Coordinates of C-alpha atoms and ligand atoms in Angstrom, one line a residue:
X1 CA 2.0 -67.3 30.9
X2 CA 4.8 -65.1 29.2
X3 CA 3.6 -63.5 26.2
X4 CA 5.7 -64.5 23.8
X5 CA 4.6 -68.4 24.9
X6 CA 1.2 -67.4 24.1
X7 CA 1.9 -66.0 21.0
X8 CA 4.2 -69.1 19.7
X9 CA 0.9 -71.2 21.0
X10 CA -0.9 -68.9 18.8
X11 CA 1.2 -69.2 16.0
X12 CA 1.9 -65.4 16.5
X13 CA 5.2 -64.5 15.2
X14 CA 7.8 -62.6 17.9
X15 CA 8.5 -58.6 18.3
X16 CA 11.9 -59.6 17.4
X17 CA 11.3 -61.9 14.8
X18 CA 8.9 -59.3 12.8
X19 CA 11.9 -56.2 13.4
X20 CA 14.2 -59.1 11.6
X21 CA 11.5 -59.8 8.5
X22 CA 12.8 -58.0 5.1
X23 CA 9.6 -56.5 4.7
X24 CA 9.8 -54.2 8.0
X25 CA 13.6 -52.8 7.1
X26 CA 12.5 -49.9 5.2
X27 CA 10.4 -48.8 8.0
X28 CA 13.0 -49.6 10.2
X29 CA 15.7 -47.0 7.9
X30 CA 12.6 -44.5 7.6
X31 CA 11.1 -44.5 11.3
X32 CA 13.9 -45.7 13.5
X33 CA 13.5 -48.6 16.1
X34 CA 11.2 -47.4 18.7
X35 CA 8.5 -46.4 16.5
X36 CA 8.6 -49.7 14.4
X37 CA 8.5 -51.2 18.0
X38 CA 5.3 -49.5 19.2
X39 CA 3.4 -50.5 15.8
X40 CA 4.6 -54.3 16.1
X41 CA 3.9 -54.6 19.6
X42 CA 0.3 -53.0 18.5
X43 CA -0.1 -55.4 15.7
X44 CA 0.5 -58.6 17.6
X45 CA -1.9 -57.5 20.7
X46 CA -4.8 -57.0 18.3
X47 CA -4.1 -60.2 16.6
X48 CA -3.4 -62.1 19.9
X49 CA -7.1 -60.4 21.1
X50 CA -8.2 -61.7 17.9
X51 CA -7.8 -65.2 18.3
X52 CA -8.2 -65.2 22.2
X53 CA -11.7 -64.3 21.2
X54 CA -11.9 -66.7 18.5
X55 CA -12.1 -64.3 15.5
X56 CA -9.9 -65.3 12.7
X57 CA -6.6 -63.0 12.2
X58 CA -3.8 -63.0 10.0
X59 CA -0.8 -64.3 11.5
X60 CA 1.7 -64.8 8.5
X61 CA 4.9 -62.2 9.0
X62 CA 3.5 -60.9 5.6
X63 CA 0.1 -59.8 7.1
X64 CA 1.5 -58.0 9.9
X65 CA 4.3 -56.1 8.3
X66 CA 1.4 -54.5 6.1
X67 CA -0.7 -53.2 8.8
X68 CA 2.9 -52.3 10.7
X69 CA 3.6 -50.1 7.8
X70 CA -0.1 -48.8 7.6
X71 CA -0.2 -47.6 11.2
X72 CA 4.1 -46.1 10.8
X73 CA 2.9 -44.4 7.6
X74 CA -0.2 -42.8 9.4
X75 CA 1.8 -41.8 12.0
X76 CA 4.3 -40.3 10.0
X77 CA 2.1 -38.1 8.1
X78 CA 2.7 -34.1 9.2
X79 CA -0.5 -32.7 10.6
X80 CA 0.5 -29.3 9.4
X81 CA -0.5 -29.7 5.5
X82 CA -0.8 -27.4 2.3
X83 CA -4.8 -26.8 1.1
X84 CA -6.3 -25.4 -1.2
X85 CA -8.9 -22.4 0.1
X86 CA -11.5 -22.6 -2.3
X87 CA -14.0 -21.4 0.2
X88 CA -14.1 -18.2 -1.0
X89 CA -12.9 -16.3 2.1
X90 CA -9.3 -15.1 1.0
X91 CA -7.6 -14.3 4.4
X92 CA -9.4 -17.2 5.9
X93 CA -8.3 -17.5 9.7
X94 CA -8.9 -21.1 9.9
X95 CA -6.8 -21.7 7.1
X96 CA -4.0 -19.3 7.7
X97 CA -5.1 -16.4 6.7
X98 CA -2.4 -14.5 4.3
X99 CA -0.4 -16.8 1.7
X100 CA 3.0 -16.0 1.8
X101 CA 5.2 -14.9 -1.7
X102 CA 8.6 -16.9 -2.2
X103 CA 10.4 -13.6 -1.3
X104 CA 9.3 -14.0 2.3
X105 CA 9.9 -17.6 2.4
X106 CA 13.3 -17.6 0.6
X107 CA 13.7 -14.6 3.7
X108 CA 12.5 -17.2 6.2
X109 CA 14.6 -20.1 4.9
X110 CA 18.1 -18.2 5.0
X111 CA 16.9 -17.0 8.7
X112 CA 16.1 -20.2 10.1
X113 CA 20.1 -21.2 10.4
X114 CA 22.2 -18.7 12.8
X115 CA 21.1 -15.0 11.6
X116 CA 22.2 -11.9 13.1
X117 CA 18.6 -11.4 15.0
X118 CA 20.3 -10.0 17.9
X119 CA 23.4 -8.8 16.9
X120 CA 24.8 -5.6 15.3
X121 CA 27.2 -6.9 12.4
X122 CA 28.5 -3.1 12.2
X123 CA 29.9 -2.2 15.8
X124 CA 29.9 -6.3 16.6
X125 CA 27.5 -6.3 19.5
X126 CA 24.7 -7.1 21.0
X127 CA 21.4 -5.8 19.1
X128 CA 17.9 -5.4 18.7
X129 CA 15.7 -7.8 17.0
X130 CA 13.3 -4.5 16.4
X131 CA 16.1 -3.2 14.4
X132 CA 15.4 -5.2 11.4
X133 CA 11.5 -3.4 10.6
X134 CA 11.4 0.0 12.3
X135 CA 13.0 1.3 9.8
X136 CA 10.5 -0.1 7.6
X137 CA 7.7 0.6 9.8
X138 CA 8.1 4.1 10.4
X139 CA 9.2 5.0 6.9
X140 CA 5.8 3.3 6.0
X141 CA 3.9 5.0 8.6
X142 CA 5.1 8.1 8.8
X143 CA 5.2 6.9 12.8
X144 CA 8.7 8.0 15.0
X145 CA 8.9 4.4 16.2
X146 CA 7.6 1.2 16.4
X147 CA 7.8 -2.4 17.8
X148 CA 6.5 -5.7 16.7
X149 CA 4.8 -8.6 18.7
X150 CA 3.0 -12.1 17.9
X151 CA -0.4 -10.8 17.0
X152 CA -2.7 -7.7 16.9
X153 CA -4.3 -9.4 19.8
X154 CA -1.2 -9.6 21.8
X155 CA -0.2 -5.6 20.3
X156 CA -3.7 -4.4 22.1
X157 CA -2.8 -6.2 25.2
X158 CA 0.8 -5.0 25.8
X159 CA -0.4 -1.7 24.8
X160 CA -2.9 -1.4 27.1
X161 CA -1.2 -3.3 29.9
X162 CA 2.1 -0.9 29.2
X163 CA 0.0 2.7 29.1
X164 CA -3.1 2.1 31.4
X165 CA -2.6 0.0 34.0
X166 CA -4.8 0.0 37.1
X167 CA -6.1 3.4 35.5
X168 CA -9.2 4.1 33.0
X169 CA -9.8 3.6 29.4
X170 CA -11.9 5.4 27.4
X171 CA -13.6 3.1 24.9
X172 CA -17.2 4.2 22.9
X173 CA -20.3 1.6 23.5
X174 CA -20.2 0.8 20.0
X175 CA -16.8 -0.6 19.7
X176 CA -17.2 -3.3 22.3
X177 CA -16.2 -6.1 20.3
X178 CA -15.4 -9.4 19.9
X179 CA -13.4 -10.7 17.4
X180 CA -13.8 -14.5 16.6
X181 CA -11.3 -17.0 18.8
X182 CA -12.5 -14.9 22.3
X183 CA -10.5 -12.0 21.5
X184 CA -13.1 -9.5 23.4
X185 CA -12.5 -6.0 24.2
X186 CA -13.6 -6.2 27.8
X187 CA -11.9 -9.4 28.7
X188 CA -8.6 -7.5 27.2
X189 CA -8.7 -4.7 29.2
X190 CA -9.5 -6.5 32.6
X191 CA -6.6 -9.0 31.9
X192 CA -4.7 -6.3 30.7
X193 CA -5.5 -4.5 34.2
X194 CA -7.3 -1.5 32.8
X195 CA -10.5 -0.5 33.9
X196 CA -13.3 -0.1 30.9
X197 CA -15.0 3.3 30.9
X198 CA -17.8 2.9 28.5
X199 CA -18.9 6.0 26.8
X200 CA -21.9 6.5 24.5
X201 CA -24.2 4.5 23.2
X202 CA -23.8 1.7 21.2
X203 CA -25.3 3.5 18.0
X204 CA -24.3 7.3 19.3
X205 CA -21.2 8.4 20.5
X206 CA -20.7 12.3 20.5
X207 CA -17.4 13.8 21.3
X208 CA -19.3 15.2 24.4
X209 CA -19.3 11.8 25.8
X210 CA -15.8 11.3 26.1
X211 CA -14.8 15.2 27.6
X212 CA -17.4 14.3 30.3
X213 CA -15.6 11.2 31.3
X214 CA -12.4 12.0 30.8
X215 CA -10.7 12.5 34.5
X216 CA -7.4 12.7 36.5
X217 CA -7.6 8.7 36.3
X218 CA -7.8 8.3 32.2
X219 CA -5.0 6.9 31.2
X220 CA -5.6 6.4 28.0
X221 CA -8.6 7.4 25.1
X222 CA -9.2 4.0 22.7
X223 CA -10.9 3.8 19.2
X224 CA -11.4 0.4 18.1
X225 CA -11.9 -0.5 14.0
X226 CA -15.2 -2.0 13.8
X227 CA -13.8 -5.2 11.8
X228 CA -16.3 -7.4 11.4
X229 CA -19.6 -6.0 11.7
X230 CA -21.2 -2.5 10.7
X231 CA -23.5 -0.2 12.4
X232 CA -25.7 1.2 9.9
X233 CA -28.9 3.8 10.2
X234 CA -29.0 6.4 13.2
X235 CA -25.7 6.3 13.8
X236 CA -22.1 8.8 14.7
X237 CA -19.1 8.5 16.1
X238 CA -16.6 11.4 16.9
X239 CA -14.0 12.0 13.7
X240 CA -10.9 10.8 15.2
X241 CA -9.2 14.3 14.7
X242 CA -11.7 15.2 17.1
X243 CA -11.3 13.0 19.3
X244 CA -7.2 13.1 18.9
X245 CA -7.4 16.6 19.6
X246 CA -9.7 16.3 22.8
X247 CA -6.9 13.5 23.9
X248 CA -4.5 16.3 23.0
X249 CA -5.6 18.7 24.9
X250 CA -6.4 16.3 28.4
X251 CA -3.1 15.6 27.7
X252 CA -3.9 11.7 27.3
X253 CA -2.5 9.0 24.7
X254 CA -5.3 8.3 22.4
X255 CA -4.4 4.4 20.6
X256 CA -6.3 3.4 17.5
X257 CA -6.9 -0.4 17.0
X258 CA -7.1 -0.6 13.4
X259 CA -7.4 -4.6 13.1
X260 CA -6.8 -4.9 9.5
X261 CA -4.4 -2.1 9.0
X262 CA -3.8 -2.1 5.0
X263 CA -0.7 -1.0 5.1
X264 CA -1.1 0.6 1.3
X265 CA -4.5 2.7 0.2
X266 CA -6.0 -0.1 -1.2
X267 CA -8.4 1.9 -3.5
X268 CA -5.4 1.6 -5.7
X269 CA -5.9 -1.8 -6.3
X270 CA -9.9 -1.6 -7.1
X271 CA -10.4 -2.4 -3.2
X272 CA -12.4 -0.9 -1.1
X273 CA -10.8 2.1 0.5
X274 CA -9.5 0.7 4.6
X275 CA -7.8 3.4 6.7
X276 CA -3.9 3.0 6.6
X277 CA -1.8 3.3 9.6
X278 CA -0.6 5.9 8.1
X279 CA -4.0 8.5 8.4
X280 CA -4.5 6.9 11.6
X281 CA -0.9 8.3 13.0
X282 CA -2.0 11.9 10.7
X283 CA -5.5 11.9 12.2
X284 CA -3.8 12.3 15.3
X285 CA -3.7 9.3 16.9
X286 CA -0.4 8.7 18.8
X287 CA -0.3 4.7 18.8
X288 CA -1.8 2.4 16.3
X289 CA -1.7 -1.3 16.5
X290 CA -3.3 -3.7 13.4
X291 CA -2.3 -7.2 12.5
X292 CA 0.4 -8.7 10.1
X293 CA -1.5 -11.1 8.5
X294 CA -4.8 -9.7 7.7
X295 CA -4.8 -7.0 4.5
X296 CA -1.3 -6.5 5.4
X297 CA -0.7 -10.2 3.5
X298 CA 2.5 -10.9 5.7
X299 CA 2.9 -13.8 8.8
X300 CA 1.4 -13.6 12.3
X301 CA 2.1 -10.9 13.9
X302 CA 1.2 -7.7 15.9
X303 CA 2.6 -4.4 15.0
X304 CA 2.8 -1.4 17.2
X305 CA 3.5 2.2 15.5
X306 CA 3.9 5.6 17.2
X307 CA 5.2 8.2 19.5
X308 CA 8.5 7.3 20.1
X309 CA 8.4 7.9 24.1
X310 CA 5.2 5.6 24.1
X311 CA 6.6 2.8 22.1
X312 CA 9.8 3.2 24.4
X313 CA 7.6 2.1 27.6
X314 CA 6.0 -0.6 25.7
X315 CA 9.3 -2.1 24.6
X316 CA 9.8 -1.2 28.9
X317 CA 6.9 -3.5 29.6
X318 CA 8.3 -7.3 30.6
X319 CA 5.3 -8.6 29.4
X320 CA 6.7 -7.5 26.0
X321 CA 9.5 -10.4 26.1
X322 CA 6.8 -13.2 26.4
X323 CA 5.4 -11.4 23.2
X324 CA 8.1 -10.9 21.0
X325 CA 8.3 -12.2 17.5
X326 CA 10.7 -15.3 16.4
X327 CA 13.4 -15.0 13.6
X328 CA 12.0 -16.5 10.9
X329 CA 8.5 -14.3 11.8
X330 CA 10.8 -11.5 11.4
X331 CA 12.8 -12.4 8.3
X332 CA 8.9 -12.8 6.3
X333 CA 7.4 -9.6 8.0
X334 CA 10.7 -7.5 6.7
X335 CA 10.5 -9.4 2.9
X336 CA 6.5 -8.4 2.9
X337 CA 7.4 -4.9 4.5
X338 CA 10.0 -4.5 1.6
X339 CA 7.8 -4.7 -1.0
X340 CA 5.4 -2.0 0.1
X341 CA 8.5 0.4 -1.2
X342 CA 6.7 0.0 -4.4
X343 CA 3.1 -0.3 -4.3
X344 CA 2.9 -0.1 -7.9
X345 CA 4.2 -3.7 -8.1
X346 CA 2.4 -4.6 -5.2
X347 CA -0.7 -6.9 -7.1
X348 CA 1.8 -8.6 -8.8
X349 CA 4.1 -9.7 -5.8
X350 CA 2.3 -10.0 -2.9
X351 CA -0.3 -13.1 -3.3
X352 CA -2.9 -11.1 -0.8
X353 CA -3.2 -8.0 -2.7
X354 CA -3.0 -10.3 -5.7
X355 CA -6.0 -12.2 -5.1
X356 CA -8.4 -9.8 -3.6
X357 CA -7.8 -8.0 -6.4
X358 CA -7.8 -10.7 -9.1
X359 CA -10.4 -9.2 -12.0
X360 CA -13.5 -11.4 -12.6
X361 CA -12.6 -12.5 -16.5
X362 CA -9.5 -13.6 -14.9
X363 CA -11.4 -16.5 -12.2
X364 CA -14.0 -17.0 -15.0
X365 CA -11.4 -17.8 -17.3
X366 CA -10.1 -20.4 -14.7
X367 CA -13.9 -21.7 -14.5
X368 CA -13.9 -22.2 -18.0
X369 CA -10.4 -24.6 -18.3
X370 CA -11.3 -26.3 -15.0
X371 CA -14.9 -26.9 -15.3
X372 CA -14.9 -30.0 -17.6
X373 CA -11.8 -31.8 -15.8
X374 CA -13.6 -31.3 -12.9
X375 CA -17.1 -33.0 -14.5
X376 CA -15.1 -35.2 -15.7
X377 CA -13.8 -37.0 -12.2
X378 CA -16.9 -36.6 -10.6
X379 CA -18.7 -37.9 -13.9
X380 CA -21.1 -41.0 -12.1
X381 CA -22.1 -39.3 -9.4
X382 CA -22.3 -35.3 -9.5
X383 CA -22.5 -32.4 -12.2
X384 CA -20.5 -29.4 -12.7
X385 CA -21.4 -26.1 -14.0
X386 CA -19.9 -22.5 -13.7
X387 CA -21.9 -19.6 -11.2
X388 CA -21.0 -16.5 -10.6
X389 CA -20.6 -15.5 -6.5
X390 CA -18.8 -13.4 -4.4
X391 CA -15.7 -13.8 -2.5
X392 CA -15.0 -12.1 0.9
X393 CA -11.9 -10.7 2.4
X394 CA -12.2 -11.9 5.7
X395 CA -10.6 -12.1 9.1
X396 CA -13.2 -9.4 10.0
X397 CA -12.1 -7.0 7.0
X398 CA -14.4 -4.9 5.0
X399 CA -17.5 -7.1 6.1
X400 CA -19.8 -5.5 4.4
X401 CA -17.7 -6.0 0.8
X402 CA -18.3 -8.7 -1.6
X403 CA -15.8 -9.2 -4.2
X404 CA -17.2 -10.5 -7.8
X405 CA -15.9 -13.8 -8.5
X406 CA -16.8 -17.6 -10.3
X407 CA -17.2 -20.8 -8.8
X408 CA -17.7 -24.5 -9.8
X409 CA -21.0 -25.8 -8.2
X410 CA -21.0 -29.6 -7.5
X411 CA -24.2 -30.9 -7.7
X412 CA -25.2 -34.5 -6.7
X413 CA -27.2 -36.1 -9.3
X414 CA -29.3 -38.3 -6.8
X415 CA -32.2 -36.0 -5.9
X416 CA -34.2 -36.5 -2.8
X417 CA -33.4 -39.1 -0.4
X418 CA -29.3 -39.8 -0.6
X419 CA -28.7 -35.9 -1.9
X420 CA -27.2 -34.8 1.2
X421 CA -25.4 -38.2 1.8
X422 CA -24.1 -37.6 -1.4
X423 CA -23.0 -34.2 -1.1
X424 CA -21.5 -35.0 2.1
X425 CA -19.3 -38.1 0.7
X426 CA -18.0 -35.5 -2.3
X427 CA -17.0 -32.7 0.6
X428 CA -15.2 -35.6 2.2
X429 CA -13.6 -36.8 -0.4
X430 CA -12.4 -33.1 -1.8
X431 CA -11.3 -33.5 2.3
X432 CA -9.3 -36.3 1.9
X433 CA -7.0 -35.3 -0.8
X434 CA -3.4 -35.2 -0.3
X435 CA -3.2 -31.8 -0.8
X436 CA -7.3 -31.4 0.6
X437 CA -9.5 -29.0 -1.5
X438 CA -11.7 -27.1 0.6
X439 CA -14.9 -25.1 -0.5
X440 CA -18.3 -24.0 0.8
X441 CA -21.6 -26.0 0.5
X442 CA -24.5 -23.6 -0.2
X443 CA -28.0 -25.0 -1.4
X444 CA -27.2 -28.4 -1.9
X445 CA -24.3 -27.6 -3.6
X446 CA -20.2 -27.5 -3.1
X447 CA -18.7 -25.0 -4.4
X448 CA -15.1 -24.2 -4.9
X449 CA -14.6 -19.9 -5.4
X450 CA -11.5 -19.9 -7.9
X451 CA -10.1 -16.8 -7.1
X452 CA -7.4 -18.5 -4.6
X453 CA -6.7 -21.0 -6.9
X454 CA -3.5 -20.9 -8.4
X455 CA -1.8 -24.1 -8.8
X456 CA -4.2 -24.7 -11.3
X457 CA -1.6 -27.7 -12.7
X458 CA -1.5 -29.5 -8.8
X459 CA -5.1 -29.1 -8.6
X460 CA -5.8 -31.0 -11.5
X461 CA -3.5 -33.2 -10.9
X462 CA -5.0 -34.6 -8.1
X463 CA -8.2 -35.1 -9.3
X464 CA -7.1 -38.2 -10.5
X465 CA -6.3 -39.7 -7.1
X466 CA -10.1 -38.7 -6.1
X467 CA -11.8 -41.8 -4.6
X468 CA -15.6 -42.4 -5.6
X469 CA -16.1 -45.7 -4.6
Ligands
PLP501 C1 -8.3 -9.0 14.1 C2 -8.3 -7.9 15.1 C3 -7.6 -8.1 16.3 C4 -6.8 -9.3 16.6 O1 -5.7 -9.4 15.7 P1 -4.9 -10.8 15.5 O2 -3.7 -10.4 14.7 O3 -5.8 -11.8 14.9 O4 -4.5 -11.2 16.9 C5 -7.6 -7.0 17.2 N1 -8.4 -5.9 17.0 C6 -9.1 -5.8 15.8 C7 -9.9 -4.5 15.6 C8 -9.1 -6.8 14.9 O5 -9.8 -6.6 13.7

């Protein structure tokens, strides 16, 4: 039997009777005709199942319009979505990492229409996309070139692939790491077609260690930035001038991962002090590669800094070209790289430096507003009080360094059985949001760390569409 005899036997309206119904035209304006399609042809199979089984269904045109326009407006919802990251972890990979200031993103907006990426507006030829930060870069660096890719990642991989193919690299035991996401130094070098030479131990690696193994097929002496761990107790490591000047004197490149890079001597900003690219290139290393959104507070990206016959053969490389950095990556990483001219207004404009460095009154002031609207909207069911706690950088910087800072602690007010139930149905809810909050649940407890909070108004705001029930 046809289907649309068995739905008139049903008393199931038509497809093309529900895409005439007054109540589907606005989806039909918003969604266009194929999608309002799907959803009606989903809407009268469910319902035709329905009543083939003998369970009751709502047949009227009304009925089905609603859940036509439930399923369009779920399916219309971007899966990309603004949070907040109250979790404490500023640079937070899973929730990408660096917030970016309105300079870069005014920068991104104007570049996302034709730009001159490729194209040299003075002699009126073809360019280089490069052209638009090595200036930048090496006048930050103190480097005679550099280059730019998607990701630090991607920066070790073309670096290594470009310098040391099929020949050794000199890497010390304890800087064999892996960096969350699979991003191991092993797996790099083999796919980068490099052969590892381990040297050392992973506690103790003497200069000694890496003049015995150096040979006629070392291509290239590594150091790799610890990032997210620390090796404390019986411990050494060669200085890098050392080592540089060993490299230097083999007459091999020596490259210096330095993850995290902060780009400016962040001591200035009551931060823990993180080597700079800069030191890196005047400690003698002759390429250094560290990430653009980690301390550097800019957008993906991998940046490459260096001796400019080195960074010429990595530009060489073909693998480069599957690596290279889209337009509007470019415009943000040349808006963030402009405002490390002045690192004196540096806190103020760039939200990374800002927040890692935001002072303690500051968040506990925030606590202070925001605690009663928050015990407020979770009144029935949870209570809210202020506690101090600790923020981390993240993205495998400064591990070891805790930043001072306040959070609200949710805690349910059922005790016992139904606690964790609760707690779990308050994270969820936080989840749900249309803008979602997300925090950390420690003993029992959810609790949003302040310091990245700064749509204090939005954040309120929402509270009111929080769902209890
Ligand atoms: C983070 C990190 C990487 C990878 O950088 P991405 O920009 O995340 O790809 C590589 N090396 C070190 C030492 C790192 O800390």
């Amino acid at each position: 039997m046809p289907r649309e005899t068995a739905n008139l036997r049903l008393g199931i309206p038509s497809v093309d009777k529900m895409l005439r119904a007054p109540a589907l035209r606005a989806a039909l304006d918003r969604h266009g005709r194929p999608a309002v399609t799907d959803a009606v042809r989903t809407v009268l199979s469910a319902a035709r199942r329905d009543l083939a089984e003998h369970r009751a269904a709502e047949t009227g045109d009304e009925a089905i319009a609603a859940r036509v326009n439930a399923i369009l407006d779920v399916l219309a919802k971007p899966s990309l979505i603004r949070v907040f990251n109250l979790t404490g972890t500023v640079l937070h990979t899973n929730l990408g990492r660096a917030p970016l200031p309105a300079t870069a993103i005014e920068a991104m907006i104007q570049a996302a229409g034709a730009c001159n990426l490729e194209y040299d507006l003075e002699k009126g030829r073809r360019g280089d996309r490069d052209s638009h930060l090595e200036p930048l870069l090496t006048r930050l660096t103190g480097a005679e070139a550099a280059t730019v890719v998607n990701n630090n990642a991607a920066a070790v991989l073309l670096v290594l692939n470009s310098l040391a193919r099929d020949k050794e690299v000199l890497v010390s035991r304890g800087e064999l790491i892996e960096i969350g996401g699979s991003f191991r130094i092993p797996d790099i070098m083999s796919r980068a077609g490099c052969i590892l030479r381990e040297v050392g131990t992973t506690n103790r690696t003497h200069l000694s260690d890496f003049a015995d193994n150096a040979g006629d097929d070392t291509a290239l002496v590594m150091k790799v930035h610890a990032s997210n761990y620390a090796i404390e107790g019986f411990t050494t490591a060669p200085a890098e001038t050392a080592l540089a000047a060993l490299a230097k004197e083999k007459d091999i490149p020596f490259v210096n991962d330095l993850g995290s890079g902060a780009l400016a001597d962040l001591a200035e900003y009551g931060l823990p002090h993180e080597p700079t690219p800069a030191e890196a290139l005047a400690d003698g290393a002759d390429i250094v590669t560290f990430s653009g959104d980690k301390l550097l507070g800019g957008p993906q990206a991998g940046l490459i800094v260096g001796r400019a016959d080195l960074i010429a053969k990595i530009r060489k490389n073909p693998m480069k070209r599957a690596m290279r950095l889209d337009k509007v990556t470019i415009a943000a990483l040349e808006a963030i790289l402009r405002l490390y001219t002045d690192p004196a207004r540096l806190a103020d404009r760039l939200p990374a430096i800002g927040l890692l460095s935001r002072s303690a009154a500051d968040i506990a002031d925030a606590a202070t507003r925001i605690c009663p609207v928050l015990a407020n909207a979770l009144e029935p069911i949870a209570d809210v009080g202020i506690v101090a706690c600790r923020s981390q950088i993240g993205s495998g910087s400064l591990p070891v360094d805790r930043l001072d800072s306040t959070a609200l602690e949710i805690r349910p007010r059922v005790q016992g059985r139904g606690e964790g139930r609760t707690l779990n149905r308050i994270v969820e809810v936080f989840r749900s949001l249309p803008a979602p909050v997300i925090g950390r649940v420690q003993d029992g407890a959810l609790l949003f760390d302040l310091r990245c909070l700064v749509d204090e108004l939005s954040f309120v705001a929402q509270l009111e569409a929080l769902d209890l029930s």
